[in-house]
PDB file of C-alpha atoms in Angstrom:
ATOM      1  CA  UNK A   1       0.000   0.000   0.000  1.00  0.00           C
ATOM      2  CA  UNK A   2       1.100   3.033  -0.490  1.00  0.00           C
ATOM      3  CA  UNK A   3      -1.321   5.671   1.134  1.00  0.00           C
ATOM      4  CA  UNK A   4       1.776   7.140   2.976  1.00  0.00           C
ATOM      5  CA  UNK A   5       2.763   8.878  -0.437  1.00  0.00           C
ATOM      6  CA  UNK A   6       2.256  12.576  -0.094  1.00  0.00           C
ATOM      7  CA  UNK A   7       0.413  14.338  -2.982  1.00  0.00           C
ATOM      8  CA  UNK A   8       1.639  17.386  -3.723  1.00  0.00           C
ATOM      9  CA  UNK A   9       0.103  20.827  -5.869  1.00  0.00           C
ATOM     10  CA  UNK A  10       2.844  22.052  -7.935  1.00  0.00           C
ATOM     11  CA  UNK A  11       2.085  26.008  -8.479  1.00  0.00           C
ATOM     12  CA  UNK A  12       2.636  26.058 -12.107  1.00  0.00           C
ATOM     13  CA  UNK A  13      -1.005  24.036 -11.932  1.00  0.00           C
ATOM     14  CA  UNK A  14      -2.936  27.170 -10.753  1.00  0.00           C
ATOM     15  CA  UNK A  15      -1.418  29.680 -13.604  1.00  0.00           C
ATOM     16  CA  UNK A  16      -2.201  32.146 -14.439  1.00  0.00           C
ATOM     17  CA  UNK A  17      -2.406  32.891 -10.488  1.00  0.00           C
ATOM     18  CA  UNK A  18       0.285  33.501  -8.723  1.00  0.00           C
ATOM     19  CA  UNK A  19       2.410  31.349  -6.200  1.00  0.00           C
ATOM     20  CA  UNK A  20       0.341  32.752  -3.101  1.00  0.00           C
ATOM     21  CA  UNK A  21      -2.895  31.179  -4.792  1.00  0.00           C
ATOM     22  CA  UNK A  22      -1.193  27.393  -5.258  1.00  0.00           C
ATOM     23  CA  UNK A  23      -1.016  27.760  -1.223  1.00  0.00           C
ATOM     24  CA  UNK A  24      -4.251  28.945  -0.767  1.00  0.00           C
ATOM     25  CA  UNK A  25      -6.047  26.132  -3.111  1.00  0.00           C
ATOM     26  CA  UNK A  26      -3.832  23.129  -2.014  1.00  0.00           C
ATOM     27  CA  UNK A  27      -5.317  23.830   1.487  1.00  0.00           C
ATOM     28  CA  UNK A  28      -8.467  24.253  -0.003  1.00  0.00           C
ATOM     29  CA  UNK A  29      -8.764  21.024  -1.650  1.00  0.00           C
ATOM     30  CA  UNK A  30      -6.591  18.960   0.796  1.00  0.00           C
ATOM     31  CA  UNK A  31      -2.914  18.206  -0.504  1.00  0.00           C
ATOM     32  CA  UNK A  32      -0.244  16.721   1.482  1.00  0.00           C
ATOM     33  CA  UNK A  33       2.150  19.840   0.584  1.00  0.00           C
ATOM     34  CA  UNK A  34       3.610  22.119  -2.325  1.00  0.00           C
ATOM     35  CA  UNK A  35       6.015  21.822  -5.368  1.00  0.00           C
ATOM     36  CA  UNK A  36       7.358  25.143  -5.800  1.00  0.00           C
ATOM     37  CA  UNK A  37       8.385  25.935  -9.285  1.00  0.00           C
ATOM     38  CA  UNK A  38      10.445  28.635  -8.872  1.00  0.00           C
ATOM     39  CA  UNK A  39      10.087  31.205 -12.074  1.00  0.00           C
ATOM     40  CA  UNK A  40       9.352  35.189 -12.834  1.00  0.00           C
ATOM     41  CA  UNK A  41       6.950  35.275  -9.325  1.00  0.00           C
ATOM     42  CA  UNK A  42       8.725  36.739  -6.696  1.00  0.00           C
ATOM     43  CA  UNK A  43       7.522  34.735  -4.145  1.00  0.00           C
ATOM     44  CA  UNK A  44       8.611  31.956  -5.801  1.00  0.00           C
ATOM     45  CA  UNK A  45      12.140  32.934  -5.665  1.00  0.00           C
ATOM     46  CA  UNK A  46      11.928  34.151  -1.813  1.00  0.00           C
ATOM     47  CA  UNK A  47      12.740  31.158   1.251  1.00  0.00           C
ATOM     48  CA  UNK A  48      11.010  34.064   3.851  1.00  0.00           C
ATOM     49  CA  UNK A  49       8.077  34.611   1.578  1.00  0.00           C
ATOM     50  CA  UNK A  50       7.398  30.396   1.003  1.00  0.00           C
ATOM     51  CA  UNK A  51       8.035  29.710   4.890  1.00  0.00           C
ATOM     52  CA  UNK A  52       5.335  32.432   5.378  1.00  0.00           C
ATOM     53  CA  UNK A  53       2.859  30.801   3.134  1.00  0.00           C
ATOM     54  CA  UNK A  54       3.641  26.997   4.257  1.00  0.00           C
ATOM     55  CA  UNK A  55       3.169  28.082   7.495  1.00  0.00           C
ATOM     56  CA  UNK A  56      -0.557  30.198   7.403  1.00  0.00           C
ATOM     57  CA  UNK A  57      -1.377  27.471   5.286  1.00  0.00           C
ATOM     58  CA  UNK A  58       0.059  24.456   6.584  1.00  0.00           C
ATOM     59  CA  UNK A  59       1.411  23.150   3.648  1.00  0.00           C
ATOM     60  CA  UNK A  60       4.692  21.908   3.663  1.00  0.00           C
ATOM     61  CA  UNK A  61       7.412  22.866   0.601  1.00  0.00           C
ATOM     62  CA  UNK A  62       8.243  18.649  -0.384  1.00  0.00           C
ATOM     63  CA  UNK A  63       9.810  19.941  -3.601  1.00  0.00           C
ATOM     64  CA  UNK A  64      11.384  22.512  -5.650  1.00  0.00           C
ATOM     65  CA  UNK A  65      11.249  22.565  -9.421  1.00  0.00           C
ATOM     66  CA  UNK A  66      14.759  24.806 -10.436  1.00  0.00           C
ATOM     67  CA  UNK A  67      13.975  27.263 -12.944  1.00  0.00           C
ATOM     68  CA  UNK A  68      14.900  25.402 -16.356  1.00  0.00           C
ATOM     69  CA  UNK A  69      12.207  26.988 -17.878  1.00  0.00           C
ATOM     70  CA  UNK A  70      12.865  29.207 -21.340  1.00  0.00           C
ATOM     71  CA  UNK A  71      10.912  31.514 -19.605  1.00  0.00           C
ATOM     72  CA  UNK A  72      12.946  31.429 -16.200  1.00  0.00           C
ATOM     73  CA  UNK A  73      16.754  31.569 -18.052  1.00  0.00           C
ATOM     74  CA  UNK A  74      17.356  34.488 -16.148  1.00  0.00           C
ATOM     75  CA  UNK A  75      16.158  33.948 -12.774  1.00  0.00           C
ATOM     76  CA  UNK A  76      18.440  34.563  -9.947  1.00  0.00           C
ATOM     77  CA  UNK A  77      21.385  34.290 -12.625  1.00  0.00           C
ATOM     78  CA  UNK A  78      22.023  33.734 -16.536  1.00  0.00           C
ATOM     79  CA  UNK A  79      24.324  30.783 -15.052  1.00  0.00           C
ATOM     80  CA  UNK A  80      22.432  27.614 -14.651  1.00  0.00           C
ATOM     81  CA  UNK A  81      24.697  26.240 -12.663  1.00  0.00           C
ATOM     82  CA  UNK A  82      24.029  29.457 -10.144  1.00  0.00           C
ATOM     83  CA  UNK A  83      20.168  28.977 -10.732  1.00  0.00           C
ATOM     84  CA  UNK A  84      20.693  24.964  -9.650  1.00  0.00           C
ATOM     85  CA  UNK A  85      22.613  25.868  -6.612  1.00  0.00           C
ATOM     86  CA  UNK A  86      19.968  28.326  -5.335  1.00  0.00           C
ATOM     87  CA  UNK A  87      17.326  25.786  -6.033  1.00  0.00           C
ATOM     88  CA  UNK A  88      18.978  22.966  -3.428  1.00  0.00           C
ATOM     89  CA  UNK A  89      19.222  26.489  -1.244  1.00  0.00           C
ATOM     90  CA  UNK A  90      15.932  26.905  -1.261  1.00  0.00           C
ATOM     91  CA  UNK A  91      14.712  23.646  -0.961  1.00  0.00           C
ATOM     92  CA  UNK A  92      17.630  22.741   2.483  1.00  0.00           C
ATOM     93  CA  UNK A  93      16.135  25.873   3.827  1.00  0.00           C
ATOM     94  CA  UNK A  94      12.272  24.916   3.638  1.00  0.00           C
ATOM     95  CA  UNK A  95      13.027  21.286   4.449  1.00  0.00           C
ATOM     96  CA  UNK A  96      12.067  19.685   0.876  1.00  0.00           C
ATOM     97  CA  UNK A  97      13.874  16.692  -0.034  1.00  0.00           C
ATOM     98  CA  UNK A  98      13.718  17.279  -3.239  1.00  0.00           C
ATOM     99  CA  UNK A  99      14.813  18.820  -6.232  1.00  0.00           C
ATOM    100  CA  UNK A 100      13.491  18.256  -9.662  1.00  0.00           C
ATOM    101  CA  UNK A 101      15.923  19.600 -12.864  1.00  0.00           C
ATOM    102  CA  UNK A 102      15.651  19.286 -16.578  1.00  0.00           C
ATOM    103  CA  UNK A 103      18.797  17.961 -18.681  1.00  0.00           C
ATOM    104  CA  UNK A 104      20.418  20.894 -20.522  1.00  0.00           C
ATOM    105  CA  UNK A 105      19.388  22.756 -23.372  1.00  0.00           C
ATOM    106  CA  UNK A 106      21.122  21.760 -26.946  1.00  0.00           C
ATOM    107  CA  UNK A 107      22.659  26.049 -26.531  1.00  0.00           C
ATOM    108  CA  UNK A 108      24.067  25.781 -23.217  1.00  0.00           C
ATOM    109  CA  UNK A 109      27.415  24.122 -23.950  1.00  0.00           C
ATOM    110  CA  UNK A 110      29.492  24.487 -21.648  1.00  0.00           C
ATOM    111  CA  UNK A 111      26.777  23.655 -18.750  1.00  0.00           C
ATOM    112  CA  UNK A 112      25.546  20.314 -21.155  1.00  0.00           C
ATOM    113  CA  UNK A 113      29.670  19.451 -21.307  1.00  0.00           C
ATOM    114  CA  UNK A 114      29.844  19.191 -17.723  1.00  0.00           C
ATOM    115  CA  UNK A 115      26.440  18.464 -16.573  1.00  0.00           C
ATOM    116  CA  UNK A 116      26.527  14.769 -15.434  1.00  0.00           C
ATOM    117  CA  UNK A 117      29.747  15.905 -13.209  1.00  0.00           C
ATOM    118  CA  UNK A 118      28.122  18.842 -11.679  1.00  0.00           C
ATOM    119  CA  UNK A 119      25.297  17.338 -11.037  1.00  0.00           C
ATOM    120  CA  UNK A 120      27.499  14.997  -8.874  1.00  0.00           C
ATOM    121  CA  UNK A 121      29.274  17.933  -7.209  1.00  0.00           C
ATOM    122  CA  UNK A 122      25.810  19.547  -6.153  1.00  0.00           C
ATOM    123  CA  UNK A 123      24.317  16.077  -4.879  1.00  0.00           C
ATOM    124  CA  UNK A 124      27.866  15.675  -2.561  1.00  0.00           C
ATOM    125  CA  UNK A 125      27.404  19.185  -1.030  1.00  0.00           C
ATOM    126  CA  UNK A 126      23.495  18.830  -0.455  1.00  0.00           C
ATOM    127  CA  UNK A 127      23.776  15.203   0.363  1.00  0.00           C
ATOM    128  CA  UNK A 128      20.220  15.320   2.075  1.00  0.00           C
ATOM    129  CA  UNK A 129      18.298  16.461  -1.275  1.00  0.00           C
ATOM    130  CA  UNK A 130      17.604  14.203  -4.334  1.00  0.00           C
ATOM    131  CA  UNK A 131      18.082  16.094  -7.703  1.00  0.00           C
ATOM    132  CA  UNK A 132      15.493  14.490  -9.650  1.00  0.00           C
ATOM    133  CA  UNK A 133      16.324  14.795 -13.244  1.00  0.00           C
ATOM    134  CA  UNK A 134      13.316  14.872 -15.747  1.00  0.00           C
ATOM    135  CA  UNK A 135      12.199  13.212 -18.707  1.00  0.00           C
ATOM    136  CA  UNK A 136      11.329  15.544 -21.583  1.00  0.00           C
ATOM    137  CA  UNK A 137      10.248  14.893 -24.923  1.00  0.00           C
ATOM    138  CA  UNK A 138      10.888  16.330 -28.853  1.00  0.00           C
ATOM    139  CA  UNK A 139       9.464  19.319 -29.871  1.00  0.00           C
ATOM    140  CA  UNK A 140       7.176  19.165 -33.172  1.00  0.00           C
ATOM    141  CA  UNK A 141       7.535  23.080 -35.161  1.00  0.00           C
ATOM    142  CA  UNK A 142       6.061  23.293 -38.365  1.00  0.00           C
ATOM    143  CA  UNK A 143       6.230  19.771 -39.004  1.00  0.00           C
ATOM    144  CA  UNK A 144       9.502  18.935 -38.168  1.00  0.00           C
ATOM    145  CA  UNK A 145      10.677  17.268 -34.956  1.00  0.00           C
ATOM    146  CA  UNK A 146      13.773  18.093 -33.153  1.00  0.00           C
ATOM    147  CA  UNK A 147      15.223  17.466 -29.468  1.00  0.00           C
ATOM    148  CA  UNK A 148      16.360  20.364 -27.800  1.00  0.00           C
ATOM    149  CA  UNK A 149      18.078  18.759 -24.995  1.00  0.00           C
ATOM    150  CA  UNK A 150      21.889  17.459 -24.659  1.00  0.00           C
ATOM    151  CA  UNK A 151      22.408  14.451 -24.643  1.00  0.00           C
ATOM    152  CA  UNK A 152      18.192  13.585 -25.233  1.00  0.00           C
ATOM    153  CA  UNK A 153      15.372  14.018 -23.783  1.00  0.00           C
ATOM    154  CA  UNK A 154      14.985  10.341 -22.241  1.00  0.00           C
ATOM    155  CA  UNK A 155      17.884  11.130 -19.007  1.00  0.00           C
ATOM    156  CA  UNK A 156      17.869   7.171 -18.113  1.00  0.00           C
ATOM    157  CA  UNK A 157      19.670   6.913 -21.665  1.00  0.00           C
ATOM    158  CA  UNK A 158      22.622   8.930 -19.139  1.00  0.00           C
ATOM    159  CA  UNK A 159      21.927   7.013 -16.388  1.00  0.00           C
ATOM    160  CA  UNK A 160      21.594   9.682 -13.056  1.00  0.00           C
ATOM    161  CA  UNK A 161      21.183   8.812  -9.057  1.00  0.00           C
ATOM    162  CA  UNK A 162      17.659   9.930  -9.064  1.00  0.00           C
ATOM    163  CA  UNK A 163      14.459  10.722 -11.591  1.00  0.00           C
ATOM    164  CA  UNK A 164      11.472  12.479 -11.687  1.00  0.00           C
ATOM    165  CA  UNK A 165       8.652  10.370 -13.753  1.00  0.00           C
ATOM    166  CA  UNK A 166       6.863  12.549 -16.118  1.00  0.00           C
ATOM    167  CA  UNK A 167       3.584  11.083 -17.424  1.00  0.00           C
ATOM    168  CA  UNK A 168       2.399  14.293 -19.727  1.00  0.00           C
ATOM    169  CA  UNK A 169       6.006  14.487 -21.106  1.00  0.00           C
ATOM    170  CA  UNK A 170       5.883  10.585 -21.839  1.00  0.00           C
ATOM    171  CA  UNK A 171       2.583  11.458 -23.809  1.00  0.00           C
ATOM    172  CA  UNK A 172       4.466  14.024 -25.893  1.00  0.00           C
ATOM    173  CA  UNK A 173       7.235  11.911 -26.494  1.00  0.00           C
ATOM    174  CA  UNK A 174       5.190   8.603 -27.362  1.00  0.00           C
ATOM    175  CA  UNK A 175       6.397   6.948 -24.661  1.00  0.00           C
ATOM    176  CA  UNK A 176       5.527   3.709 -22.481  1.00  0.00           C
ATOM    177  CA  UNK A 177       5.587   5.615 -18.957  1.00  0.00           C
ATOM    178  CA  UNK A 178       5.281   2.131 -17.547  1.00  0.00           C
ATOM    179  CA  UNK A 179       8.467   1.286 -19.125  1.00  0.00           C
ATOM    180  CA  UNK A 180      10.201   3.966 -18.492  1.00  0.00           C
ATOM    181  CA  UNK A 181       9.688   3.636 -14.625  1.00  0.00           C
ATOM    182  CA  UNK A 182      11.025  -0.031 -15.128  1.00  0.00           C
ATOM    183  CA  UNK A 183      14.196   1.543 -16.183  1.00  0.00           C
ATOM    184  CA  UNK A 184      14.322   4.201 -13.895  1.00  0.00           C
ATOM    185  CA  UNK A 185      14.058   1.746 -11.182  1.00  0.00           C
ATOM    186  CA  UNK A 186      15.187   2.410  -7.862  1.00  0.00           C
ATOM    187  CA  UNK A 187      16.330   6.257  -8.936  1.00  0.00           C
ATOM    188  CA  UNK A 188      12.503   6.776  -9.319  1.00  0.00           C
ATOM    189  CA  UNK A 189      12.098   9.766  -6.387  1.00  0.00           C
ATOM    190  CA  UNK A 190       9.150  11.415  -8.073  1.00  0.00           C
ATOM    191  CA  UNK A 191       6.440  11.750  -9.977  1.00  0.00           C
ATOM    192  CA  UNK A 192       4.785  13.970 -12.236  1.00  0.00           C
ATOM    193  CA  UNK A 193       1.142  13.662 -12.533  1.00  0.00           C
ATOM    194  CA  UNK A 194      -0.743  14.804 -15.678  1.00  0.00           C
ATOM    195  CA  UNK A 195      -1.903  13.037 -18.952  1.00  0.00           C
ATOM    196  CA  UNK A 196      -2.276  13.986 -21.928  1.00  0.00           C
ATOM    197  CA  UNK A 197      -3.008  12.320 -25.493  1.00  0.00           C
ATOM    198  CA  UNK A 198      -0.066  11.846 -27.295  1.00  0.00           C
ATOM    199  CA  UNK A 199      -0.705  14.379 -30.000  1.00  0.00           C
ATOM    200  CA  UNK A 200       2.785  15.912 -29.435  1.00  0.00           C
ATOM    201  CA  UNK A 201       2.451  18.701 -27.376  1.00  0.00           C
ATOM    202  CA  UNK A 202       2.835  18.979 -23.655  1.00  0.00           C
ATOM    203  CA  UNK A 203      -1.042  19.212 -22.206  1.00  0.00           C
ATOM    204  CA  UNK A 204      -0.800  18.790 -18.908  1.00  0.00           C
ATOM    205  CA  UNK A 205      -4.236  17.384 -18.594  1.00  0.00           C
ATOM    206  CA  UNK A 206      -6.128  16.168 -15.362  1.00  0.00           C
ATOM    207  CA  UNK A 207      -5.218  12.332 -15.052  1.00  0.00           C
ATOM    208  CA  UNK A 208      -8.070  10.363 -16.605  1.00  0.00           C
ATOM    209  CA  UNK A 209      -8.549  12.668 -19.302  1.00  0.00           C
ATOM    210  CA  UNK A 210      -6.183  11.302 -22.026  1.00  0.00           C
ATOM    211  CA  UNK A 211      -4.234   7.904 -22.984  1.00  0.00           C
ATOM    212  CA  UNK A 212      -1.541   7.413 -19.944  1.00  0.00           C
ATOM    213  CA  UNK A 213      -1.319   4.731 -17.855  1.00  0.00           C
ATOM    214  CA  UNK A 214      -1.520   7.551 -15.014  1.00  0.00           C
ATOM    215  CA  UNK A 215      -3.725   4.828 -12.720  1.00  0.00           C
ATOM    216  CA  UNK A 216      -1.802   1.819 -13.337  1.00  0.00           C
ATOM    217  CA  UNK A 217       2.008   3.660 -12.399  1.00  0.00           C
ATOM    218  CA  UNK A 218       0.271   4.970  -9.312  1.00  0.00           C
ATOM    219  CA  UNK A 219      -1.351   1.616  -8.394  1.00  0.00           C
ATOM    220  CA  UNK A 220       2.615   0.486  -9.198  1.00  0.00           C
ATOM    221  CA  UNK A 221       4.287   2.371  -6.960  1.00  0.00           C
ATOM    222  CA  UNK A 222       4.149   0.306  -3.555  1.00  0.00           C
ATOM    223  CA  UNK A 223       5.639  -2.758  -5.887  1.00  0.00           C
ATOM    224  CA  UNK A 224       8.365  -0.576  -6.853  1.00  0.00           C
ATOM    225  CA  UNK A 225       9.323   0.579  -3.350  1.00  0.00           C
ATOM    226  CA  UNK A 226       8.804   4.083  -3.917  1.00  0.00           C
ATOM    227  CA  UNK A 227       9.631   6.438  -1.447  1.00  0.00           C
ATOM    228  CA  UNK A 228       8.762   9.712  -2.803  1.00  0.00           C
ATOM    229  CA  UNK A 229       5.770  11.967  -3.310  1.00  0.00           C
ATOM    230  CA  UNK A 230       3.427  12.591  -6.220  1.00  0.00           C
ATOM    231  CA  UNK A 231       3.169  16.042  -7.665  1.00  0.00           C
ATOM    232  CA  UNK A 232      -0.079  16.803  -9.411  1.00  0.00           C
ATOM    233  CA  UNK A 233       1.023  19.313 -12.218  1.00  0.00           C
ATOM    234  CA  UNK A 234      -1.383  20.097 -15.006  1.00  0.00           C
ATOM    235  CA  UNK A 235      -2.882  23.029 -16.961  1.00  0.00           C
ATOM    236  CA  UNK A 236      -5.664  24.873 -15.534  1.00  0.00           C
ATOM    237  CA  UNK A 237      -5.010  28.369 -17.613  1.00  0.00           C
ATOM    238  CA  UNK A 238      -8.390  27.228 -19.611  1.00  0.00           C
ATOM    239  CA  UNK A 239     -10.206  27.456 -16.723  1.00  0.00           C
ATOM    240  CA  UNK A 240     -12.979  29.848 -17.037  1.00  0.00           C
ATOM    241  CA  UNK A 241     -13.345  30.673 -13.325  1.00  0.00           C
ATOM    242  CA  UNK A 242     -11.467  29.760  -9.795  1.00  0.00           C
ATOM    243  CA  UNK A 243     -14.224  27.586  -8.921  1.00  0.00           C
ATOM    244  CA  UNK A 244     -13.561  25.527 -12.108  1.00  0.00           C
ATOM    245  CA  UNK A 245      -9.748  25.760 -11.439  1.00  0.00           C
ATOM    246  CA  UNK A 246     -10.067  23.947  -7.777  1.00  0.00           C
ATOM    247  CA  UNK A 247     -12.571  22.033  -9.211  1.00  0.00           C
ATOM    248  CA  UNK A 248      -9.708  20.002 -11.630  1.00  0.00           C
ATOM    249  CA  UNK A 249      -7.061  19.592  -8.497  1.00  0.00           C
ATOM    250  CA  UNK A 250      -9.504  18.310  -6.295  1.00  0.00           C
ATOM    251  CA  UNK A 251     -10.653  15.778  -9.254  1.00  0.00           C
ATOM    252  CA  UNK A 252      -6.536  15.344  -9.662  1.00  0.00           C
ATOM    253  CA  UNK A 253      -6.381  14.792  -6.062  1.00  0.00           C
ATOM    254  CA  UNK A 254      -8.910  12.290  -5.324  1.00  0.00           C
ATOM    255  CA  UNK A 255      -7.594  10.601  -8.791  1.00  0.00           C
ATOM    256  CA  UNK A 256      -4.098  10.558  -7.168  1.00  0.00           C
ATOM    257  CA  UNK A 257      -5.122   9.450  -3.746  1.00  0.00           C
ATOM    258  CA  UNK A 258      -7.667   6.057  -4.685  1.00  0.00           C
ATOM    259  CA  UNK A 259      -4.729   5.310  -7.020  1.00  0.00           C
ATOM    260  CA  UNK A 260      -2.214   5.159  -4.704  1.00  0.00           C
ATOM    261  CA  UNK A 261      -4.186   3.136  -2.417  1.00  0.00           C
ATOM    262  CA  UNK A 262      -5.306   0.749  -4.292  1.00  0.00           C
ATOM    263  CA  UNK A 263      -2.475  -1.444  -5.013  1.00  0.00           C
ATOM    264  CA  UNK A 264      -1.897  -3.132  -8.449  1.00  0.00           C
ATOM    265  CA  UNK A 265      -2.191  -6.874  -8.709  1.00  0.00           C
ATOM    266  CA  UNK A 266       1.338  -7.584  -8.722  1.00  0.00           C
ATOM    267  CA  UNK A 267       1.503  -5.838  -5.084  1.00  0.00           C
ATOM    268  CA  UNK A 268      -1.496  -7.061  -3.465  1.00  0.00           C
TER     269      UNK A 268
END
């Protein structure tokens, strides 16, 4: 069983709102805790301002997404290596365990040459926090397909200590999520939770509302010995009003939470 899994709200699910509103819902509706993904939002990028918020809301900070965003290049510093080390800051000084990264952009050479050694560097000088590197998927413009990650979008094809699983960004990149999390194996220390249809894009749907297996990796989990927590990140931009907007976490919730405890036949 494993109903000890916290279920996290990552903010970037209540965008357009702000980080303050992620807070404010998750409380709402009942999470275990907060991903913070850290980007233009001030608050996002502030330890005193997210320890305020956790604490009026009691919602723990259980992960922090480093800004590897196109959008968020410039956060904190044009050095990703900077923005990284701030990230594991942030997340030692709000007690997360947890930090999820994206491998590098095909541009940023000389942080893609070194990336798998650095990475090594960070995880010996925060040894308490897992840097949880993230699938991704090729990017379909005008036709064409093309990967803009070094050395791929797939980062078991590296090999890393620790992964975050995901399932919208399996979707996009066609995918078995199932398999994937076979090969990511032990190293699996989080989870991504969204769907989507496998048209290419990145949707971010509520899980149940396109093609992945989002029920059957939950239901997996206990099997797999997973120790980490479940972040619930899709898009609720569309939504045409705040009641609608809580309306799809606390379907993403309950989706997340009578997966989890219902274990899959190979557990039970």
């Amino acid at each position: 069983m494993t109903s000890h899994v916290p279920v996290l709200l990552s903010t970037s699910s209540v965008f357009p709102e702000r980080t303050a509103a992620a807070f404010q819902l998750a409380a709402a509706v009942g999470y275990d805790g907060i991903e913070v993904m850290v980007w233009t939002d001030a608050v996002s990028q502030d330890a005193g301002a997210l320890r305020g918020l956790s604490e009026h809301y009691g919602m723990p900070v259980l992960s922090v997404h480093a800004p590897c965003l196109l959008v968020t290049q410039r956060v904190w510093s044009p050095d990703p290596w900077e923005r990284l080390r701030r990230s594991a800051e942030l997340a030692e000084t709000l007690g997360a365990p947890t930090v999820v990264v994206h491998p590098p952009f095909t541009w940023q050479r000389d942080y893609a040459r070194g990336f798998a050694e650095g990475l090594a560097e960070i995880e010996e000088r925060f040894s308490g926090l897992r840097f949880a590197v993230e699938n991704m998927y090729p990017v379909r413009m005008a036709g064409r397909q093309f990967v803009p990650y070094v050395p791929g979008w797939d980062p078991t094809e590296t090999g890393y200590s620790s992964y975050t699983l995901d399932l919208s960004h399996c979707a996009a990149s066609h995918t078995d999520a199932l398999a994937m999390a076979d090969r990511m194996g032990d190293a699996l220390a989080h989870v991504h939770l969204g769907d989507g249809t496998g048209e290419g894009r990145d949707e971010h749907l509520v899980p149940g509302r396109g093609g992945q297996p989002c029920a059957e990796l939950l239901r997996s989990l206990a099997g797999r010995g997973f120790t980490g927590s479940v972040a619930v990140e899709v898009t609720t931009r569309g939504a045409k009003s705040r009641a609608v907007r809580e309306a799809d976490l606390r379907e993403s919730l309950e989706f997340a939470r009578t997966n989890l405890t219902t274990p899959s036949p190979l557990n039970a």
